[in-house]
Amino acid sequence: MTTQATATPKGPKGPNGAKAAPDTGRFRLTYPMVLLIIAGGLVLFSLTRIVTGSEQLTDSGQFSSALGAAVPIGLAGLGGLWAERAGVINIGLEGMMMLGTFAAGWIGWQHGPWMAALAGILGGALGGLLHALATVTFGVDHIVSGVAINILALGLVRYLAKLWFGEDGSEAQAAGGNTKQSPPMDDMPTFTVPWLSDWLHDIEKHGWFFVSDLAGILRSLVFEVSWLTLLTAVLFVATFFVLWRTSFGLRLRSCGESPTAAESLGVNVYTYKYAALTVSGALAGLGGAFLAIGVHIYQENQTGGRGYIGLATMIFGNWRPGGVAMGAGLFGFMDALRLRAGGPTVHALLLLVAVLLVGLAIWKLRGGLSAARRAAKIQAGVSLIIAVLLVLWYALTDTVALEFVEMTPYITTLLVLSLAAQRLRPPKAIGKTYRRGEGT
């Protein structure tokens, strides 16, 4: 009787003799690494402040403005995440934000800012339901439906503003409204931690390396912070918990990965897509309401493209809440820099970007798969060339033209997306039209 030897796969062994997982060449971030990156970034900011003398770069007022600018962008990005995790592209976030701003302005001047926030949520949710009706029930192309919602929302709010705010002799007009804006509403309450904010402010004023910069950032989190900002932070945490730690979230995400497989396991795909788009619209609407509440009125074209930037933060964040928050913070910081600091501070930032590009070039030149080395070397070379040009720009000038300052948030959007594009992993069934019973 003969026995056949069983061939065993060759390759690296694990600690107990088991076959080790293959090296995919992909770098995975852990929480300690994220904290280390944040600390390193703060050190670079502090060094840039000291070298350039640009105190506004890490000023608490700068970060407070950045936080306010990041909230509506982050809410739009979070709304996009809910929709696209269920497999529906939501390019209509801008229109849903418009509906939120108008609803907040309409209700806010009559019933106060909290009711304005609720009205913004409901206005955006209606936009999300309309997108669900078009894409899920009638199978309309997702991009076409989203663009249509943006156009419809723009026309609708303009028409209703003329009808409700600007009508001659109306109560709204007497209260300060017109065809392009609502009457003013009351202030949204803020919270401050008195002793802590004062102590951090004292440390910030000393201008110490790293410590004062950290104090400025922390003070922006405890001094005159809107309750809607706190609510936004809770929504980010809740989104992660619901989508990644509950059976509801697992079923919803399965609709974005393989709806036919989800249906075969008893998941009502239509219901989950409707739920996701309703939440998506509600979050975008709350972002729009935040804009109106922040300046106490609804204004025409108030969203200013933030829905599209929110969509960019979702892509940059790789369809994860933490990534969306980081992207929103970055774009909010650049937007606040544009509004508060102007040319001299953006000029100082050129030096920081040059250092980051040098770091990126070094990262690209590290070891890796042989097939990817040439592309990595090209990217590293381009990064080094741009870094040299930025250093020369900084050395030969004293400030940055106002036109370039206005473009910085959008340039940042394009730059970050181009750098992050190679590591993105969208849901597999995103943008695909699904009909019930396809898998049977």
Coordinates of C-alpha atoms in Angstrom, one line a residue:
M1 CA 0.0 0.0 0.0
T2 CA 1.5 3.3 -1.1
T3 CA 0.8 6.6 0.3
Q4 CA 1.0 9.9 -1.6
A5 CA 2.8 12.8 0.0
T6 CA 0.7 15.8 0.3
A7 CA 2.4 18.9 -1.1
T8 CA 2.6 21.7 1.3
P9 CA 2.7 25.3 0.0
K10 CA 6.0 27.0 0.2
G11 CA 6.4 30.4 1.7
P12 CA 7.1 32.3 4.9
K13 CA 5.9 30.7 8.1
G14 CA 4.2 32.3 11.0
P15 CA 5.1 31.9 14.7
N16 CA 3.4 28.5 15.0
G17 CA 4.4 27.1 11.7
A18 CA 1.3 28.4 10.0
K19 CA 1.6 30.1 6.6
A20 CA 2.1 33.8 7.0
A21 CA -0.2 36.3 5.3
P22 CA 1.2 37.5 2.0
D23 CA 2.8 40.9 2.0
T24 CA 0.5 43.1 -0.1
G25 CA 2.8 46.1 0.0
R26 CA -0.1 48.2 1.5
F27 CA 0.5 50.4 4.5
R28 CA -2.2 50.3 7.2
L29 CA -2.6 53.1 9.7
T30 CA -3.1 52.3 13.3
Y31 CA -4.4 54.6 16.0
P32 CA -0.9 55.2 17.5
M33 CA 0.4 56.0 14.0
V34 CA -2.5 58.5 13.5
L35 CA -1.7 60.2 16.8
L36 CA 2.0 60.3 15.9
I37 CA 1.2 61.9 12.5
I38 CA -1.0 64.5 14.2
A39 CA 1.8 65.3 16.7
G40 CA 4.3 65.5 13.8
G41 CA 2.0 67.8 11.9
L42 CA 1.7 70.1 14.9
V43 CA 5.5 70.2 15.3
L44 CA 5.8 71.3 11.7
F45 CA 3.1 74.0 12.2
S46 CA 5.0 75.3 15.2
L47 CA 8.3 75.3 13.4
T48 CA 6.7 77.2 10.5
R49 CA 5.2 79.7 12.8
I50 CA 8.6 80.4 14.5
V51 CA 10.6 80.5 11.2
T52 CA 8.1 82.7 9.4
G53 CA 6.8 84.8 12.3
S54 CA 3.2 84.2 11.2
E55 CA 1.4 84.0 14.5
Q56 CA -2.0 83.6 13.0
L57 CA -1.1 80.1 11.6
T58 CA -1.8 78.4 15.0
D59 CA -3.9 81.1 16.6
S60 CA -7.0 79.9 18.5
G61 CA -9.1 82.2 16.5
Q62 CA -7.9 80.6 13.3
F63 CA -8.8 77.1 14.6
S64 CA -12.2 78.3 15.9
S65 CA -12.9 79.6 12.4
A66 CA -11.6 76.4 10.9
L67 CA -13.9 74.4 13.1
G68 CA -16.9 76.5 12.0
A69 CA -16.0 76.1 8.4
A70 CA -15.4 72.3 8.7
V71 CA -18.8 71.5 10.2
P72 CA -21.0 72.0 7.1
I73 CA -18.4 70.4 4.9
G74 CA -18.1 67.5 7.3
L75 CA -21.9 67.0 7.5
A76 CA -22.2 67.0 3.7
G77 CA -19.3 64.4 3.5
L78 CA -21.0 62.3 6.2
G79 CA -24.2 62.5 4.2
G80 CA -22.4 61.3 1.1
L81 CA -20.9 58.4 3.1
W82 CA -24.3 57.1 4.1
A83 CA -25.6 57.2 0.6
E84 CA -22.6 55.7 -1.1
R85 CA -22.1 53.0 1.5
A86 CA -25.6 51.9 0.4
G87 CA -24.5 52.0 -3.2
V88 CA -26.0 55.3 -4.4
I89 CA -23.9 58.1 -5.6
N90 CA -25.2 61.4 -4.1
I91 CA -23.9 64.3 -6.1
G92 CA -27.1 66.1 -5.1
L93 CA -25.6 67.0 -1.7
E94 CA -25.3 70.6 -2.8
G95 CA -29.0 70.9 -3.6
M96 CA -29.9 69.2 -0.3
M97 CA -27.8 71.7 1.6
M98 CA -29.7 74.5 -0.3
L99 CA -33.0 73.1 0.9
G100 CA -31.5 72.9 4.5
T101 CA -30.4 76.6 4.4
F102 CA -33.7 77.8 3.1
A103 CA -35.8 75.7 5.5
A104 CA -33.6 77.0 8.4
G105 CA -34.0 80.6 7.3
W106 CA -37.8 80.2 6.9
I107 CA -38.4 78.6 10.3
G108 CA -35.5 80.3 12.2
W109 CA -36.7 83.9 12.1
Q110 CA -40.1 82.8 13.5
H111 CA -39.2 80.1 16.0
G112 CA -35.5 80.4 16.8
P113 CA -32.3 78.6 15.9
W114 CA -33.1 75.1 17.3
M115 CA -36.2 74.9 15.2
A116 CA -34.2 76.2 12.3
A117 CA -31.8 73.2 12.7
L118 CA -34.7 70.8 12.8
A119 CA -36.2 72.4 9.7
G120 CA -32.9 72.1 7.9
I121 CA -32.8 68.4 8.7
L122 CA -36.3 67.9 7.3
G123 CA -35.6 70.0 4.2
G124 CA -32.5 68.0 3.4
A125 CA -34.3 64.7 4.1
L126 CA -36.9 65.6 1.5
G127 CA -34.2 66.1 -1.0
G128 CA -32.7 62.7 -0.1
L129 CA -36.1 61.0 -0.5
L130 CA -36.5 62.6 -3.9
H131 CA -33.1 61.2 -4.9
A132 CA -34.1 57.8 -3.6
L133 CA -37.4 57.9 -5.5
A134 CA -35.5 58.6 -8.7
T135 CA -32.6 56.3 -8.4
V136 CA -33.9 53.3 -6.3
T137 CA -37.6 53.1 -7.5
F138 CA -37.3 54.4 -11.0
G139 CA -33.7 53.5 -11.8
V140 CA -32.6 56.9 -13.0
D141 CA -28.9 57.3 -13.4
H142 CA -27.4 58.5 -10.1
I143 CA -25.4 61.4 -11.6
V144 CA -28.4 62.6 -13.6
S145 CA -30.7 62.5 -10.6
G146 CA -28.1 64.3 -8.4
V147 CA -27.5 67.1 -10.9
A148 CA -31.3 67.5 -11.4
I149 CA -31.8 67.9 -7.6
N150 CA -29.1 70.6 -7.5
I151 CA -30.8 72.5 -10.3
L152 CA -34.3 72.0 -8.9
A153 CA -33.3 73.0 -5.4
L154 CA -31.6 76.2 -6.7
G155 CA -34.8 77.2 -8.6
L156 CA -37.1 76.2 -5.8
V157 CA -35.4 78.2 -3.1
R158 CA -35.1 81.3 -5.3
Y159 CA -38.8 81.1 -6.1
L160 CA -39.9 80.5 -2.5
A161 CA -37.6 83.3 -1.2
K162 CA -39.4 85.8 -3.5
L163 CA -42.7 84.4 -2.5
W164 CA -42.2 84.2 1.3
F165 CA -39.5 86.7 2.1
G166 CA -39.7 89.5 -0.5
E167 CA -43.5 89.9 -1.0
D168 CA -44.5 93.6 -0.6
G169 CA -46.2 94.3 2.6
S170 CA -45.5 90.8 4.1
E171 CA -44.5 90.2 7.7
A172 CA -41.2 88.7 6.6
Q173 CA -40.3 91.8 4.5
A174 CA -41.2 94.1 7.5
A175 CA -38.8 92.0 9.6
G176 CA -35.9 92.5 7.2
G177 CA -36.4 89.9 4.5
N178 CA -36.1 90.4 0.8
T179 CA -36.0 88.3 -2.4
K180 CA -32.5 87.1 -1.6
Q181 CA -32.5 86.6 2.1
S182 CA -34.7 85.8 5.1
P183 CA -35.3 88.0 8.2
P184 CA -32.7 87.5 10.9
M185 CA -33.0 84.8 13.6
D186 CA -31.8 84.7 17.2
D187 CA -28.3 83.5 18.1
M188 CA -27.5 79.8 18.6
P189 CA -26.2 79.3 22.2
T190 CA -22.5 78.4 22.6
F191 CA -20.7 76.7 25.4
T192 CA -17.4 77.7 27.1
V193 CA -15.3 76.1 29.8
P194 CA -14.3 79.3 31.6
W195 CA -11.3 78.5 33.7
L196 CA -9.9 76.0 31.1
S197 CA -10.3 78.4 28.2
D198 CA -8.7 81.3 30.2
W199 CA -5.7 79.1 31.2
L200 CA -5.1 77.9 27.7
H201 CA -5.3 81.5 26.4
D202 CA -2.6 82.5 28.9
I203 CA -0.4 79.7 27.6
E204 CA -1.1 80.6 24.0
K205 CA 0.0 84.2 24.5
H206 CA 3.5 83.2 25.6
G207 CA 4.3 81.9 22.1
W208 CA 6.2 78.8 23.3
F209 CA 7.2 76.2 20.8
F210 CA 4.6 73.4 20.4
V211 CA 3.0 74.1 23.8
S212 CA 1.4 77.4 22.9
D213 CA 0.3 76.0 19.5
L214 CA -1.3 73.0 21.2
A215 CA -3.0 75.4 23.7
G216 CA -4.4 77.4 20.8
I217 CA -5.9 74.4 19.2
L218 CA -7.4 73.1 22.5
R219 CA -8.8 76.5 23.3
S220 CA -10.8 76.5 20.1
L221 CA -12.5 73.4 21.4
V222 CA -13.6 74.9 24.7
F223 CA -14.3 78.5 23.9
E224 CA -17.6 79.7 22.4
V225 CA -18.3 76.5 20.6
S226 CA -21.7 76.1 18.9
W227 CA -23.8 73.3 20.2
L228 CA -24.3 72.2 16.6
T229 CA -20.6 71.6 16.4
L230 CA -20.8 69.3 19.4
L231 CA -23.8 67.6 17.8
T232 CA -21.8 67.1 14.6
A233 CA -19.0 65.3 16.6
V234 CA -21.7 63.1 18.1
L235 CA -23.1 62.3 14.6
F236 CA -19.6 61.2 13.4
V237 CA -19.2 58.8 16.3
A238 CA -22.7 57.6 15.9
T239 CA -22.2 57.0 12.2
F240 CA -19.2 54.8 12.9
F241 CA -21.0 52.9 15.6
V242 CA -24.2 52.3 13.5
L243 CA -22.5 51.4 10.2
W244 CA -19.6 49.3 11.6
R245 CA -20.9 47.9 14.9
T246 CA -24.5 47.0 14.3
S247 CA -26.4 44.5 12.2
F248 CA -28.3 47.4 10.6
G249 CA -25.1 48.9 9.4
L250 CA -23.8 45.6 8.1
R251 CA -26.9 45.1 6.0
L252 CA -26.8 48.7 4.7
R253 CA -23.2 48.3 3.7
S254 CA -23.9 45.0 2.1
C255 CA -26.3 46.8 -0.2
G256 CA -23.4 48.9 -1.5
E257 CA -21.1 45.9 -1.9
S258 CA -23.4 43.3 -3.4
P259 CA -27.2 44.0 -3.3
T260 CA -28.0 40.7 -5.0
A261 CA -26.2 38.7 -2.3
A262 CA -27.8 40.9 0.4
E263 CA -31.3 40.2 -1.1
S264 CA -30.6 36.5 -1.1
L265 CA -30.0 36.7 2.7
G266 CA -33.4 38.4 3.2
V267 CA -32.3 42.0 3.2
N268 CA -34.9 44.4 1.8
V269 CA -32.4 46.4 -0.4
Y270 CA -34.9 49.1 -1.4
T271 CA -35.7 49.9 2.3
Y272 CA -32.1 50.2 3.2
K273 CA -31.3 52.4 0.3
Y274 CA -34.2 54.7 1.1
A275 CA -33.1 54.8 4.7
A276 CA -29.5 55.7 3.8
L277 CA -30.6 58.4 1.4
T278 CA -33.0 59.9 3.9
V279 CA -30.2 60.1 6.5
S280 CA -27.8 61.4 3.8
G281 CA -30.2 64.3 2.9
A282 CA -30.9 65.0 6.6
L283 CA -27.1 65.4 7.3
A284 CA -26.6 67.6 4.3
G285 CA -29.6 69.7 5.3
L286 CA -28.2 70.1 8.8
G287 CA -25.0 71.3 7.3
G288 CA -26.9 73.9 5.3
A289 CA -28.9 74.9 8.4
F290 CA -25.5 75.4 10.2
L291 CA -24.6 78.0 7.6
A292 CA -27.8 79.9 7.9
I293 CA -27.8 79.8 11.8
G294 CA -24.1 80.9 11.8
V295 CA -24.9 84.2 10.1
H296 CA -28.5 84.4 11.5
I297 CA -30.1 84.5 8.0
Y298 CA -30.7 82.5 4.9
Q299 CA -28.9 84.0 1.9
E300 CA -29.0 83.1 -1.8
N301 CA -26.1 80.9 -2.9
Q302 CA -25.2 80.5 0.7
T303 CA -23.8 76.9 0.3
G304 CA -21.1 78.1 -2.0
G305 CA -20.2 74.7 -3.4
R306 CA -19.7 73.1 0.1
G307 CA -21.8 70.1 -1.0
Y308 CA -19.2 69.3 -3.7
I309 CA -16.3 69.8 -1.3
G310 CA -18.1 67.5 1.2
L311 CA -18.3 64.9 -1.6
A312 CA -14.5 65.4 -2.0
T313 CA -13.9 64.8 1.7
M314 CA -15.8 61.6 1.6
I315 CA -13.6 60.3 -1.3
F316 CA -10.5 61.6 0.4
G317 CA -11.6 59.9 3.6
N318 CA -12.0 56.5 1.7
W319 CA -15.7 56.3 2.7
R320 CA -14.9 56.2 6.4
P321 CA -16.1 58.7 9.1
G322 CA -12.6 59.3 10.5
G323 CA -11.3 60.1 7.0
V324 CA -14.2 62.4 6.3
A325 CA -13.5 64.3 9.6
M326 CA -9.9 64.7 8.7
G327 CA -10.7 65.9 5.2
A328 CA -13.3 68.4 6.5
G329 CA -10.8 69.7 9.0
L330 CA -8.2 70.2 6.4
F331 CA -10.6 72.0 4.0
G332 CA -12.1 74.0 6.8
F333 CA -8.7 75.1 7.9
M334 CA -7.8 76.3 4.4
D335 CA -11.1 78.1 4.1
A336 CA -10.6 79.9 7.4
L337 CA -7.1 80.8 6.4
R338 CA -8.5 82.4 3.2
L339 CA -11.1 84.4 5.2
R340 CA -9.1 85.4 8.3
A341 CA -5.4 85.5 7.5
G342 CA -4.9 86.5 3.9
G343 CA -1.7 86.7 1.8
P344 CA 1.1 86.8 4.5
T345 CA -0.1 83.6 6.3
V346 CA -0.8 81.7 3.1
H347 CA 2.7 82.8 2.1
A348 CA 4.1 81.2 5.2
L349 CA 2.2 78.1 4.4
L350 CA 4.2 77.7 1.2
L351 CA 7.2 76.7 3.3
L352 CA 5.2 74.1 5.2
V353 CA 3.8 72.6 2.0
A354 CA 7.3 72.3 0.6
V355 CA 8.5 70.4 3.7
L356 CA 5.5 68.0 3.4
L357 CA 6.3 67.4 -0.3
V358 CA 9.9 66.5 0.6
G359 CA 8.5 64.1 3.1
L360 CA 6.2 62.6 0.5
A361 CA 9.1 62.2 -1.9
I362 CA 11.1 60.3 0.7
W363 CA 8.1 58.1 1.4
K364 CA 7.6 57.3 -2.3
L365 CA 11.3 56.4 -2.6
R366 CA 11.1 53.8 0.1
G367 CA 11.1 50.1 -0.8
G368 CA 8.2 48.5 -2.4
L369 CA 7.1 46.2 -5.2
S370 CA 9.4 46.4 -8.2
A371 CA 6.6 47.0 -10.6
A372 CA 5.6 50.2 -8.8
R373 CA 9.1 51.6 -8.2
R374 CA 9.3 53.5 -11.4
A375 CA 5.9 55.3 -10.9
A376 CA 6.9 56.0 -7.3
K377 CA 10.2 57.6 -8.4
I378 CA 8.4 59.8 -10.9
Q379 CA 6.0 60.9 -8.2
A380 CA 8.9 61.6 -5.9
G381 CA 10.7 63.6 -8.5
V382 CA 7.6 65.7 -9.3
S383 CA 7.1 66.3 -5.5
L384 CA 10.7 67.5 -5.1
I385 CA 10.5 69.8 -8.1
I386 CA 7.3 71.4 -6.8
A387 CA 8.9 71.7 -3.3
V388 CA 11.9 73.6 -4.8
L389 CA 9.6 75.9 -6.7
L390 CA 7.6 76.6 -3.5
V391 CA 10.8 77.4 -1.6
L392 CA 11.9 79.8 -4.3
W393 CA 8.4 81.4 -4.4
Y394 CA 8.6 81.9 -0.6
A395 CA 12.1 83.3 -0.7
L396 CA 11.5 85.8 -3.6
T397 CA 8.2 87.2 -2.3
D398 CA 6.7 88.7 0.9
T399 CA 3.1 87.8 0.4
V400 CA 0.7 85.9 -1.9
A401 CA -1.8 87.6 -4.3
L402 CA -5.4 87.8 -3.1
E403 CA -6.6 85.8 -6.2
F404 CA -4.4 82.8 -5.1
V405 CA -5.6 83.1 -1.5
E406 CA -9.2 82.8 -2.7
M407 CA -8.3 79.6 -4.6
T408 CA -6.4 77.9 -1.8
P409 CA -9.4 75.7 -0.5
Y410 CA -10.0 74.4 -4.1
I411 CA -6.4 73.9 -4.9
T412 CA -6.1 71.9 -1.7
T413 CA -9.1 69.8 -2.7
L414 CA -7.5 68.9 -6.0
L415 CA -4.1 68.2 -4.5
V416 CA -5.3 66.0 -1.7
L417 CA -7.6 64.0 -4.0
S418 CA -4.8 63.5 -6.5
L419 CA -2.4 62.2 -3.8
A420 CA -5.1 59.9 -2.2
A421 CA -6.5 58.5 -5.4
Q422 CA -4.2 55.5 -5.5
R423 CA -5.4 54.1 -2.1
L424 CA -9.2 54.5 -2.5
R425 CA -11.6 51.6 -2.2
P426 CA -15.2 52.6 -3.0
P427 CA -18.1 50.2 -2.4
K428 CA -18.2 47.7 -5.3
A429 CA -21.8 48.2 -6.3
I430 CA -21.7 52.0 -6.1
G431 CA -23.6 53.8 -8.9
K432 CA -25.1 50.6 -10.3
T433 CA -28.9 50.5 -10.9
Y434 CA -30.4 47.7 -8.9
R435 CA -33.7 46.0 -9.6
R436 CA -35.4 43.7 -7.1
G437 CA -35.1 40.0 -7.9
E438 CA -31.9 40.4 -10.0
G439 CA -30.1 37.5 -8.2
T440 CA -32.9 35.0 -8.7

